[in-house]
């Protein structure tokens, strides 16, 4: 990445590699700014995989980004101007140099900068802004750093009585402020006693200890990184992430198994859920809606394991799906028509194919005047309509009682006067209740199903209906499916990591004992490019939905050209 600084009217440009850079006027800072308006340790600049973030270190004069003082970590784009004291700077991953005139006047528009590159460790930077030669001894040994962090955490637990603070009525912000003071005090004592190696930055150490003690530890940076779509913790020493559909090992680590367990407890406790030897796995969610699964020993032989499926901070729209190549404009217009016309829709696909994201997009087509009831295991959907009732299932308590299943909630939702029922995922006996709801006046309902093709959805629904304990004949079950389900969307994650809608199919009825379906849109793969990416096109098959002719009679005018090949 390119760092451009404007100091006393002169422009200085340097190339930086991935890593953490402490900015300040202190001797140990990698980017040193010799000015009385700059604190000893003013801010931390983080460069990872083409993404730059900056965080203020409680400096005296603050850190300003685009004219506003920041209070927490902020992701930087090439158009953002950072001001620290009299120095203005900009980080750019796309071009080797930035004009000095651009540094003076920050722009309003921002461009995303995330290319997922893996770069060698960072160099040191001298007082005058020049990069010093890389010294292998500057990188702290991981084992030494981990051991020092573990010792500080133990001392923090000894000095910080969280239970007593809770009983005293101290809120979370008060606890965090006290923890910061104690950590700074312990690190200061460690430095005075000569027990902190010179290559370990105390500010970074304080931040890591604080995150692990009060927040989500090394996961904090990964959750802030927009290029990371999934986080997989395989014990304390191995944290894998998915970037752009590819898995890679992260340099982040936990201190030990106890640290991972503490993070899991911190996630599940606010939701009223538990995890222990009697209940060694749990589903949960983060504050932003990201899905979390945790499983611990004795079931997990690799130690405490966490899997986090992140969701975009901003809901994806139709244009985003078109830009990603998930589908095209004609398919989007057709699905908008189907939702508006209250067609019952099932989104199918494998694990990680993007079913919930697509379901969230489809729910955005529902008119605002309608009452929507959502039912999920862990609340993930982010509906924008004003009249939404969100229901979430509940596991059994420690005595094995009090469980409320998805099926219980579907039955209860029928008494709540819903215009639409949205079930996050059908995976059991609730499929029968969902089909009955679709057949008894709750048109326009949506749900997701794990299946490998539109035809496989029918088999999966048959199996799930039988799981409810009612021995119904296959013909009766298929009659229910054929009369309830109108549209099936099949989505898949391909070998290059991309997610695409493979088919949009209409259920047209029954012929004998078989359900008849027709594909309206399909994805046709034509090859693989030089970078290993799937090449193909999403196209109509030329078949027109059976309900299309009836639209004109209801005063709805739709363009039939969307179905032309």
Coordinates of C-alpha atoms in Angstrom, one line a residue:
X1 CA 0.0 0.0 0.0
X2 CA 1.0 3.6 -0.5
X3 CA 1.1 6.0 2.4
X4 CA 1.2 9.7 1.3
X5 CA 1.8 12.3 4.0
X6 CA 1.7 16.1 3.8
X7 CA 4.1 17.6 6.3
X8 CA 4.8 21.3 6.4
X9 CA 3.7 21.7 2.8
X10 CA 6.0 18.9 1.5
X11 CA 4.6 15.6 0.3
X12 CA 6.3 12.3 1.3
X13 CA 5.2 9.0 -0.2
X14 CA 6.2 5.5 1.0
X15 CA 5.2 1.9 0.2
X16 CA 4.1 -0.1 3.2
X17 CA 3.6 -3.8 3.6
X18 CA 0.9 -5.5 5.6
X19 CA 1.1 -5.2 9.4
X20 CA 0.4 -2.9 12.3
X21 CA 2.0 0.6 12.5
X22 CA 1.9 2.7 15.6
X23 CA 1.8 6.4 14.7
X24 CA 3.1 9.0 17.2
X25 CA 6.2 11.0 18.3
X26 CA 7.5 8.3 20.6
X27 CA 10.8 6.5 20.0
X28 CA 9.1 3.1 19.5
X29 CA 6.6 4.2 16.9
X30 CA 6.9 2.8 13.3
X31 CA 5.5 6.0 11.8
X32 CA 7.1 8.9 13.8
X33 CA 5.7 12.4 13.6
X34 CA 7.9 14.9 15.4
X35 CA 5.3 17.5 16.6
X36 CA 4.1 18.6 20.0
X37 CA 0.5 18.2 18.8
X38 CA 1.1 14.5 18.3
X39 CA 0.9 12.1 21.3
X40 CA 3.7 9.7 22.2
X41 CA 1.5 6.9 20.8
X42 CA -1.3 8.6 18.9
X43 CA -3.0 6.0 16.7
X44 CA -2.6 2.5 15.2
X45 CA -2.7 2.0 11.4
X46 CA -3.5 -1.6 10.4
X47 CA -2.8 -2.9 6.8
X48 CA -4.2 -6.3 6.0
X49 CA -5.0 -7.8 2.6
X50 CA -5.5 -4.5 0.9
X51 CA -7.7 -3.1 3.6
X52 CA -6.5 -0.3 5.9
X53 CA -8.0 0.7 9.2
X54 CA -7.0 3.3 11.8
X55 CA -7.8 3.5 15.5
X56 CA -7.1 6.3 17.9
X57 CA -5.1 5.4 21.1
X58 CA -6.8 7.8 23.4
X59 CA -4.5 10.6 22.2
X60 CA -4.7 14.2 23.5
X61 CA -5.8 15.9 20.3
X62 CA -7.6 12.9 18.7
X63 CA -7.4 11.4 15.2
X64 CA -9.5 13.1 12.5
X65 CA -10.8 11.3 9.4
X66 CA -12.5 13.4 6.7
X67 CA -12.9 16.3 9.2
X68 CA -14.5 14.2 12.0
X69 CA -12.8 12.9 15.1
X70 CA -13.0 9.1 15.4
X71 CA -14.0 7.2 18.5
X72 CA -13.4 3.7 17.3
X73 CA -11.6 1.8 14.6
X74 CA -12.4 3.1 11.1
X75 CA -11.9 1.4 7.7
X76 CA -10.0 3.7 5.3
X77 CA -10.7 4.1 1.6
X78 CA -8.4 5.9 -0.9
X79 CA -10.5 9.0 -0.8
X80 CA -10.3 9.4 3.0
X81 CA -7.9 12.0 4.5
X82 CA -6.5 11.3 8.0
X83 CA -5.2 14.2 10.1
X84 CA -3.0 13.7 13.1
X85 CA -1.8 17.0 14.5
X86 CA -0.5 19.1 11.6
X87 CA 0.1 16.1 9.4
X88 CA -2.4 14.9 6.8
X89 CA -2.1 11.5 5.3
X90 CA -3.9 9.1 2.9
X91 CA -3.5 5.3 2.3
X92 CA -4.1 4.0 -1.2
X93 CA -3.9 0.4 -2.3
X94 CA -4.4 1.1 -6.0
X95 CA -1.8 3.7 -7.0
X96 CA 1.8 4.2 -6.1
X97 CA 1.4 7.9 -5.5
X98 CA -1.3 10.4 -4.6
X99 CA -1.2 14.1 -5.7
X100 CA -0.6 16.5 -2.8
X101 CA -3.4 18.7 -3.9
X102 CA -5.8 15.8 -3.3
X103 CA -4.6 15.5 0.3
X104 CA -5.8 19.0 1.2
X105 CA -9.4 18.6 0.2
X106 CA -11.0 15.2 1.1
X107 CA -13.6 13.8 -1.3
X108 CA -17.1 12.7 -0.3
X109 CA -17.2 9.5 -2.4
X110 CA -15.5 6.4 -1.2
X111 CA -14.3 3.3 -3.1
X112 CA -13.9 -0.1 -1.5
X113 CA -10.3 -1.3 -1.3
X114 CA -10.2 -5.1 -0.6
X115 CA -8.2 -7.3 -2.9
X116 CA -7.4 -10.1 -0.5
X117 CA -3.6 -10.1 -1.1
X118 CA -1.2 -11.7 1.3
X119 CA 1.9 -9.6 1.8
X120 CA 5.2 -10.2 3.7
X121 CA 5.7 -8.7 7.2
X122 CA 5.8 -5.0 7.6
X123 CA 9.0 -2.9 7.6
X124 CA 10.0 -0.2 10.2
X125 CA 9.7 3.5 9.4
X126 CA 12.1 6.1 10.5
X127 CA 11.5 9.6 12.1
X128 CA 11.7 11.3 8.7
X129 CA 9.2 9.0 7.1
X130 CA 11.7 6.8 5.4
X131 CA 11.4 3.0 5.6
X132 CA 14.2 1.3 7.5
X133 CA 15.7 -2.1 6.4
X134 CA 13.7 -5.0 7.6
X135 CA 15.1 -6.7 10.7
X136 CA 14.0 -10.2 11.3
X137 CA 14.6 -9.7 15.1
X138 CA 11.9 -7.0 15.1
X139 CA 9.1 -9.5 14.8
X140 CA 8.1 -10.8 18.2
X141 CA 8.2 -14.5 18.6
X142 CA 4.6 -15.8 18.8
X143 CA 5.2 -18.1 21.7
X144 CA 6.8 -15.3 23.8
X145 CA 4.1 -12.9 22.9
X146 CA 1.4 -15.4 23.8
X147 CA 3.0 -16.2 27.1
X148 CA 3.3 -12.5 28.1
X149 CA -0.3 -11.9 27.1
X150 CA -1.4 -14.9 29.2
X151 CA 0.5 -13.6 32.3
X152 CA -1.1 -10.2 31.9
X153 CA -4.6 -11.8 31.6
X154 CA -4.1 -13.8 34.8
X155 CA -3.0 -10.7 36.7
X156 CA -6.0 -8.8 35.2
X157 CA -8.4 -11.4 36.5
X158 CA -6.8 -11.2 39.9
X159 CA -7.2 -7.5 40.1
X160 CA -10.5 -7.1 38.3
X161 CA -13.5 -8.6 40.2
X162 CA -16.1 -8.6 37.4
X163 CA -18.7 -10.4 39.6
X164 CA -18.4 -7.8 42.3
X165 CA -18.5 -5.0 39.8
X166 CA -21.7 -6.5 38.3
X167 CA -23.3 -6.7 41.8
X168 CA -22.3 -3.1 42.4
X169 CA -24.4 -2.0 39.4
X170 CA -21.5 -1.0 37.1
X171 CA -22.5 -1.1 33.5
X172 CA -20.5 -2.5 30.6
X173 CA -18.9 0.8 29.6
X174 CA -17.8 1.3 33.2
X175 CA -16.3 -2.2 33.3
X176 CA -14.5 -1.6 30.0
X177 CA -13.0 1.7 31.3
X178 CA -11.8 0.0 34.5
X179 CA -10.3 -2.9 32.5
X180 CA -8.4 -0.5 30.3
X181 CA -7.0 1.3 33.4
X182 CA -5.9 -2.0 35.0
X183 CA -4.4 -3.4 31.8
X184 CA -2.4 -0.2 31.2
X185 CA -1.3 -0.4 34.9
X186 CA -0.1 -4.0 34.5
X187 CA 1.7 -3.4 31.2
X188 CA 3.4 -0.3 32.8
X189 CA 4.6 -2.5 35.7
X190 CA 5.8 -5.1 33.2
X191 CA 7.9 -2.5 31.3
X192 CA 9.3 -1.0 34.6
X193 CA 10.4 -4.5 35.7
X194 CA 12.2 -5.0 32.3
X195 CA 10.0 -8.1 31.5
X196 CA 8.6 -6.7 28.2
X197 CA 10.8 -7.4 25.1
X198 CA 11.6 -4.3 23.1
X199 CA 10.1 -5.7 20.0
X200 CA 6.6 -5.9 21.5
X201 CA 4.6 -2.7 21.2
X202 CA 2.9 -2.0 24.5
X203 CA -0.1 -0.3 22.9
X204 CA -0.8 -3.3 20.6
X205 CA -0.4 -5.6 23.6
X206 CA -2.8 -3.6 25.7
X207 CA -5.4 -3.6 22.9
X208 CA -5.0 -7.4 22.4
X209 CA -5.4 -8.1 26.1
X210 CA -8.4 -5.8 26.4
X211 CA -10.1 -7.4 23.4
X212 CA -9.6 -10.9 24.7
X213 CA -10.7 -9.9 28.3
X214 CA -13.7 -7.8 27.5
X215 CA -14.7 -8.3 23.8
X216 CA -14.1 -11.1 21.2
X217 CA -10.3 -11.2 21.4
X218 CA -8.5 -11.8 18.0
X219 CA -11.9 -12.1 16.3
X220 CA -12.4 -8.3 16.7
X221 CA -10.1 -7.5 13.8
X222 CA -11.5 -10.2 11.6
X223 CA -15.1 -9.1 12.2
X224 CA -14.1 -5.5 11.2
X225 CA -12.4 -6.8 8.0
X226 CA -15.1 -6.6 5.3
X227 CA -13.1 -8.9 3.0
X228 CA -13.7 -11.8 5.5
X229 CA -17.0 -13.6 5.0
X230 CA -16.5 -16.5 7.4
X231 CA -14.3 -17.1 10.5
X232 CA -13.4 -20.7 11.7
X233 CA -11.7 -21.1 15.0
X234 CA -10.2 -24.6 15.3
X235 CA -8.9 -24.5 18.8
X236 CA -6.8 -21.6 20.2
X237 CA -3.9 -21.7 17.7
X238 CA -5.7 -22.1 14.3
X239 CA -8.1 -19.4 13.0
X240 CA -9.1 -19.8 9.4
X241 CA -11.0 -17.2 7.4
X242 CA -12.8 -17.2 4.0
X243 CA -11.9 -14.4 1.7
X244 CA -13.5 -14.1 -1.8
X245 CA -14.6 -17.8 -1.5
X246 CA -11.1 -19.0 -0.6
X247 CA -9.9 -20.4 2.8
X248 CA -6.7 -19.1 4.3
X249 CA -5.0 -19.4 7.7
X250 CA -5.1 -16.2 9.7
X251 CA -2.0 -15.1 11.8
X252 CA -4.3 -14.4 14.8
X253 CA -4.4 -16.8 17.7
X254 CA -6.0 -17.2 21.1
X255 CA -4.0 -17.6 24.3
X256 CA -5.4 -21.0 25.3
X257 CA -8.6 -23.1 25.4
X258 CA -9.9 -21.0 28.3
X259 CA -9.7 -17.9 26.2
X260 CA -11.8 -19.4 23.5
X261 CA -14.3 -20.7 26.0
X262 CA -14.6 -17.2 27.5
X263 CA -15.4 -15.8 24.1
X264 CA -18.1 -18.4 23.4
X265 CA -19.7 -17.6 26.8
X266 CA -19.5 -13.9 26.0
X267 CA -21.5 -14.6 22.7
X268 CA -24.2 -16.9 24.0
X269 CA -24.9 -15.5 27.5
X270 CA -26.7 -12.4 26.4
X271 CA -29.0 -14.6 24.3
X272 CA -30.1 -16.7 27.3
X273 CA -28.3 -19.8 25.9
X274 CA -25.6 -22.0 27.5
X275 CA -22.8 -24.3 26.6
X276 CA -21.2 -26.8 28.9
X277 CA -20.5 -30.5 29.0
X278 CA -24.2 -31.4 29.2
X279 CA -24.9 -29.1 26.2
X280 CA -21.6 -29.0 24.3
X281 CA -22.9 -27.2 21.2
X282 CA -24.9 -24.1 20.6
X283 CA -26.2 -21.8 17.8
X284 CA -26.2 -18.1 18.4
X285 CA -25.8 -14.8 16.7
X286 CA -23.7 -11.6 17.1
X287 CA -25.2 -8.1 17.5
X288 CA -24.9 -7.5 13.7
X289 CA -26.8 -10.7 12.9
X290 CA -23.8 -12.8 12.0
X291 CA -24.5 -16.5 12.6
X292 CA -22.4 -18.3 15.2
X293 CA -22.0 -22.1 15.9
X294 CA -19.8 -23.3 18.8
X295 CA -19.0 -26.9 19.8
X296 CA -16.6 -27.8 22.7
X297 CA -14.9 -30.9 24.1
X298 CA -15.7 -33.7 24.6
X299 CA -17.5 -33.6 21.3
X300 CA -14.8 -31.5 19.6
X301 CA -11.4 -33.2 19.8
X302 CA -9.7 -30.1 18.4
X303 CA -10.6 -28.0 21.4
X304 CA -13.3 -25.3 21.5
X305 CA -14.5 -24.6 17.9
X306 CA -16.3 -21.5 16.7
X307 CA -17.8 -20.9 13.2
X308 CA -19.0 -17.4 12.4
X309 CA -20.9 -16.7 9.2
X310 CA -20.6 -13.0 8.7
X311 CA -23.3 -10.8 7.1
X312 CA -22.8 -7.6 5.2
X313 CA -23.0 -4.5 7.3
X314 CA -25.3 -3.1 4.6
X315 CA -28.1 -5.2 3.1
X316 CA -27.3 -6.3 -0.5
X317 CA -29.7 -5.1 -3.2
X318 CA -30.7 -6.3 -6.6
X319 CA -27.9 -4.3 -8.3
X320 CA -25.3 -6.0 -6.0
X321 CA -26.5 -9.4 -7.1
X322 CA -26.3 -8.4 -10.7
X323 CA -22.8 -7.0 -10.2
X324 CA -21.7 -10.2 -8.5
X325 CA -23.1 -12.3 -11.4
X326 CA -25.6 -14.1 -9.1
X327 CA -28.4 -13.4 -11.5
X328 CA -29.5 -10.9 -14.1
X329 CA -32.0 -8.0 -14.3
X330 CA -34.7 -10.1 -16.0
X331 CA -34.5 -12.7 -13.2
X332 CA -34.7 -10.0 -10.6
X333 CA -37.7 -8.4 -12.3
X334 CA -39.4 -11.8 -12.4
X335 CA -38.8 -12.6 -8.7
X336 CA -40.0 -9.1 -7.8
X337 CA -43.2 -9.9 -9.7
X338 CA -43.6 -13.3 -8.0
X339 CA -43.2 -11.8 -4.5
X340 CA -45.6 -9.0 -5.3
X341 CA -48.1 -11.5 -6.6
X342 CA -47.9 -13.5 -3.4
X343 CA -46.3 -16.6 -4.9
X344 CA -45.0 -19.2 -2.3
X345 CA -41.2 -19.4 -2.8
X346 CA -38.6 -21.8 -1.6
X347 CA -34.9 -20.9 -1.8
X348 CA -32.8 -24.1 -2.0
X349 CA -29.1 -24.7 -2.0
X350 CA -26.2 -26.3 -0.1
X351 CA -24.4 -25.0 3.0
X352 CA -22.9 -21.6 2.4
X353 CA -24.6 -21.1 -0.9
X354 CA -26.2 -17.8 0.1
X355 CA -29.8 -18.9 0.8
X356 CA -30.4 -16.6 3.7
X357 CA -28.9 -13.6 1.9
X358 CA -31.1 -14.3 -1.1
X359 CA -34.1 -14.8 1.2
X360 CA -33.4 -11.4 2.8
X361 CA -33.3 -9.8 -0.6
X362 CA -36.6 -11.4 -1.7
X363 CA -38.3 -10.2 1.6
X364 CA -37.4 -6.7 0.6
X365 CA -39.9 -7.0 -2.3
X366 CA -42.8 -7.4 0.1
X367 CA -45.0 -4.3 0.2
X368 CA -44.7 -2.2 3.4
X369 CA -48.5 -2.4 4.2
X370 CA -48.3 -6.1 4.9
X371 CA -47.8 -7.8 8.3
X372 CA -44.7 -10.1 8.3
X373 CA -43.9 -12.8 10.8
X374 CA -40.3 -14.2 10.7
X375 CA -39.4 -17.5 12.4
X376 CA -35.7 -18.5 12.8
X377 CA -33.4 -20.6 14.9
X378 CA -31.1 -17.6 15.3
X379 CA -32.5 -14.3 14.1
X380 CA -30.5 -13.3 11.0
X381 CA -33.0 -11.7 8.6
X382 CA -32.9 -7.9 8.4
X383 CA -36.2 -6.8 7.0
X384 CA -36.7 -3.1 6.3
X385 CA -40.5 -3.1 6.5
X386 CA -42.2 -1.3 9.4
X387 CA -44.6 -4.1 10.4
X388 CA -42.4 -7.1 11.2
X389 CA -42.7 -9.6 14.1
X390 CA -39.5 -11.6 14.7
X391 CA -39.7 -14.9 16.4
X392 CA -36.8 -17.1 17.5
X393 CA -36.7 -20.7 18.7
X394 CA -35.4 -21.6 22.2
X395 CA -33.4 -24.6 23.2
X396 CA -34.2 -26.7 26.3
X397 CA -33.0 -25.5 29.7
X398 CA -30.5 -27.4 31.9
X399 CA -33.4 -29.7 33.1
X400 CA -34.2 -30.5 29.4
X401 CA -37.5 -28.5 29.5
X402 CA -38.8 -25.4 28.0
X403 CA -37.7 -26.0 24.4
X404 CA -39.7 -24.0 21.7
X405 CA -39.1 -25.4 18.3
X406 CA -39.5 -23.9 14.8
X407 CA -42.6 -26.1 14.4
X408 CA -44.1 -24.6 17.6
X409 CA -43.5 -21.1 16.3
X410 CA -45.0 -21.8 12.9
X411 CA -48.2 -23.1 14.5
X412 CA -48.3 -20.1 16.8
X413 CA -47.7 -17.7 13.9
X414 CA -50.9 -18.8 12.2
X415 CA -52.8 -17.2 15.1
X416 CA -51.0 -13.9 14.8
X417 CA -52.8 -12.7 11.7
X418 CA -49.8 -12.7 9.4
X419 CA -49.9 -11.6 5.7
X420 CA -46.6 -13.4 5.1
X421 CA -44.7 -16.0 7.0
X422 CA -41.0 -16.3 6.5
X423 CA -39.2 -19.3 8.0
X424 CA -35.4 -19.0 8.0
X425 CA -35.0 -22.7 7.2
X426 CA -37.2 -25.8 7.1
X427 CA -35.2 -28.8 8.3
X428 CA -37.8 -31.0 10.1
X429 CA -41.4 -31.5 10.9
X430 CA -42.2 -27.8 10.5
X431 CA -42.2 -28.4 6.7
X432 CA -45.7 -29.9 7.1
X433 CA -47.0 -26.9 9.0
X434 CA -45.4 -24.6 6.5
X435 CA -47.1 -26.4 3.6
X436 CA -50.4 -26.3 5.3
X437 CA -50.0 -22.5 6.0
X438 CA -49.2 -21.9 2.3
X439 CA -52.4 -23.9 1.4
X440 CA -54.7 -22.1 3.9
X441 CA -54.6 -18.5 3.0
X442 CA -51.0 -17.5 3.8
X443 CA -49.9 -17.0 0.2
X444 CA -46.6 -15.2 -0.4
X445 CA -44.7 -17.2 2.3
X446 CA -41.0 -17.8 1.9
X447 CA -38.5 -20.3 3.3
X448 CA -35.2 -22.0 2.6
X449 CA -34.4 -25.7 2.3
X450 CA -31.1 -27.6 1.9
X451 CA -31.2 -29.3 -1.5
X452 CA -29.0 -29.8 -4.5
X453 CA -31.5 -29.0 -7.3
X454 CA -35.1 -27.9 -7.7
X455 CA -36.2 -31.5 -8.2
X456 CA -34.3 -32.5 -5.0
X457 CA -36.4 -29.9 -3.1
X458 CA -39.5 -32.1 -3.6
X459 CA -37.7 -35.2 -2.1
X460 CA -36.4 -33.2 0.8
X461 CA -39.8 -31.8 1.6
X462 CA -41.3 -35.3 1.5
X463 CA -38.7 -36.6 3.9
X464 CA -39.2 -33.6 6.3
X465 CA -43.0 -34.1 6.3
X466 CA -42.5 -37.7 7.3
X467 CA -40.2 -36.5 10.2
X468 CA -43.2 -35.0 11.9
X469 CA -44.4 -38.5 12.8
X470 CA -47.5 -38.6 10.5
X471 CA -47.5 -41.6 8.2
X472 CA -48.9 -40.0 5.1
X473 CA -48.8 -41.6 1.7
X474 CA -46.3 -40.1 -0.8
X475 CA -49.1 -39.1 -3.2
X476 CA -50.8 -37.1 -0.5
X477 CA -47.6 -35.3 0.5
X478 CA -46.8 -34.5 -3.2
X479 CA -50.3 -33.1 -3.6
X480 CA -49.7 -30.8 -0.7
X481 CA -46.3 -29.7 -2.2
X482 CA -47.7 -29.1 -5.7
X483 CA -50.6 -27.0 -4.4
X484 CA -48.5 -25.1 -1.9
X485 CA -45.2 -24.3 -3.7
X486 CA -45.1 -22.0 -6.7
X487 CA -41.5 -21.1 -7.3
X488 CA -38.2 -22.8 -6.4
X489 CA -34.9 -20.9 -6.6
X490 CA -31.8 -23.1 -6.6
X491 CA -28.5 -21.3 -5.6
X492 CA -25.1 -22.8 -5.4
X493 CA -21.5 -21.9 -4.4
X494 CA -19.3 -22.9 -7.3
X495 CA -15.7 -24.1 -7.3
X496 CA -14.3 -20.6 -7.7
X497 CA -16.1 -19.5 -4.5
X498 CA -18.7 -17.5 -6.4
X499 CA -22.4 -17.9 -5.5
X500 CA -24.9 -18.0 -8.3
X501 CA -28.6 -18.7 -8.9
X502 CA -28.5 -21.9 -10.9
X503 CA -32.2 -22.2 -11.7
X504 CA -35.5 -20.5 -11.1
X505 CA -38.2 -23.1 -11.6
X506 CA -42.0 -23.1 -11.4
X507 CA -44.1 -25.9 -9.9
X508 CA -46.9 -26.3 -12.4
X509 CA -48.9 -29.2 -10.8
X510 CA -49.2 -33.0 -10.8
X511 CA -49.2 -35.6 -13.6
X512 CA -50.2 -38.9 -12.0
X513 CA -48.0 -39.3 -8.9
X514 CA -45.2 -37.0 -10.1
X515 CA -44.8 -33.2 -9.6
X516 CA -44.3 -31.3 -12.8
X517 CA -41.8 -28.4 -12.9
X518 CA -40.4 -26.2 -15.6
X519 CA -37.3 -24.0 -15.6
X520 CA -37.9 -20.4 -16.2
X521 CA -34.3 -19.2 -15.9
X522 CA -31.1 -21.3 -15.7
X523 CA -27.3 -20.6 -15.4
X524 CA -25.2 -22.1 -18.2
X525 CA -21.5 -22.5 -17.6
X526 CA -19.4 -22.0 -20.7
X527 CA -15.9 -22.4 -19.3
X528 CA -13.2 -21.3 -16.9
X529 CA -11.0 -18.2 -17.4
X530 CA -7.3 -17.9 -16.8
X531 CA -7.8 -17.1 -13.2
X532 CA -9.9 -20.1 -12.5
X533 CA -13.2 -18.2 -12.3
X534 CA -16.4 -19.7 -13.7
X535 CA -17.5 -18.2 -17.0
X536 CA -21.1 -18.5 -18.0
X537 CA -24.4 -16.7 -18.5
X538 CA -27.8 -16.6 -16.7
X539 CA -30.5 -16.9 -19.3
X540 CA -34.2 -17.5 -19.8
X541 CA -35.3 -20.9 -21.2
X542 CA -38.1 -19.4 -23.3
X543 CA -40.9 -20.9 -21.2
X544 CA -43.5 -18.5 -19.8
X545 CA -44.9 -19.1 -16.2
X546 CA -48.3 -20.5 -16.2
X547 CA -49.7 -17.6 -14.2
X548 CA -48.4 -14.9 -16.6
X549 CA -51.5 -14.8 -18.8
X550 CA -53.7 -14.0 -15.8
X551 CA -51.8 -10.9 -14.8
X552 CA -53.4 -8.7 -17.4
X553 CA -56.8 -9.6 -16.2
X554 CA -55.8 -8.2 -12.8
X555 CA -54.5 -5.0 -14.3
X556 CA -50.8 -5.9 -13.9
X557 CA -48.7 -5.3 -17.0
X558 CA -45.5 -7.2 -17.2
X559 CA -43.1 -7.3 -20.1
X560 CA -43.1 -10.8 -21.7
X561 CA -39.7 -10.1 -23.3
X562 CA -38.0 -11.0 -20.0
X563 CA -38.6 -14.7 -20.9
X564 CA -37.3 -14.6 -24.5
X565 CA -34.1 -16.5 -25.1

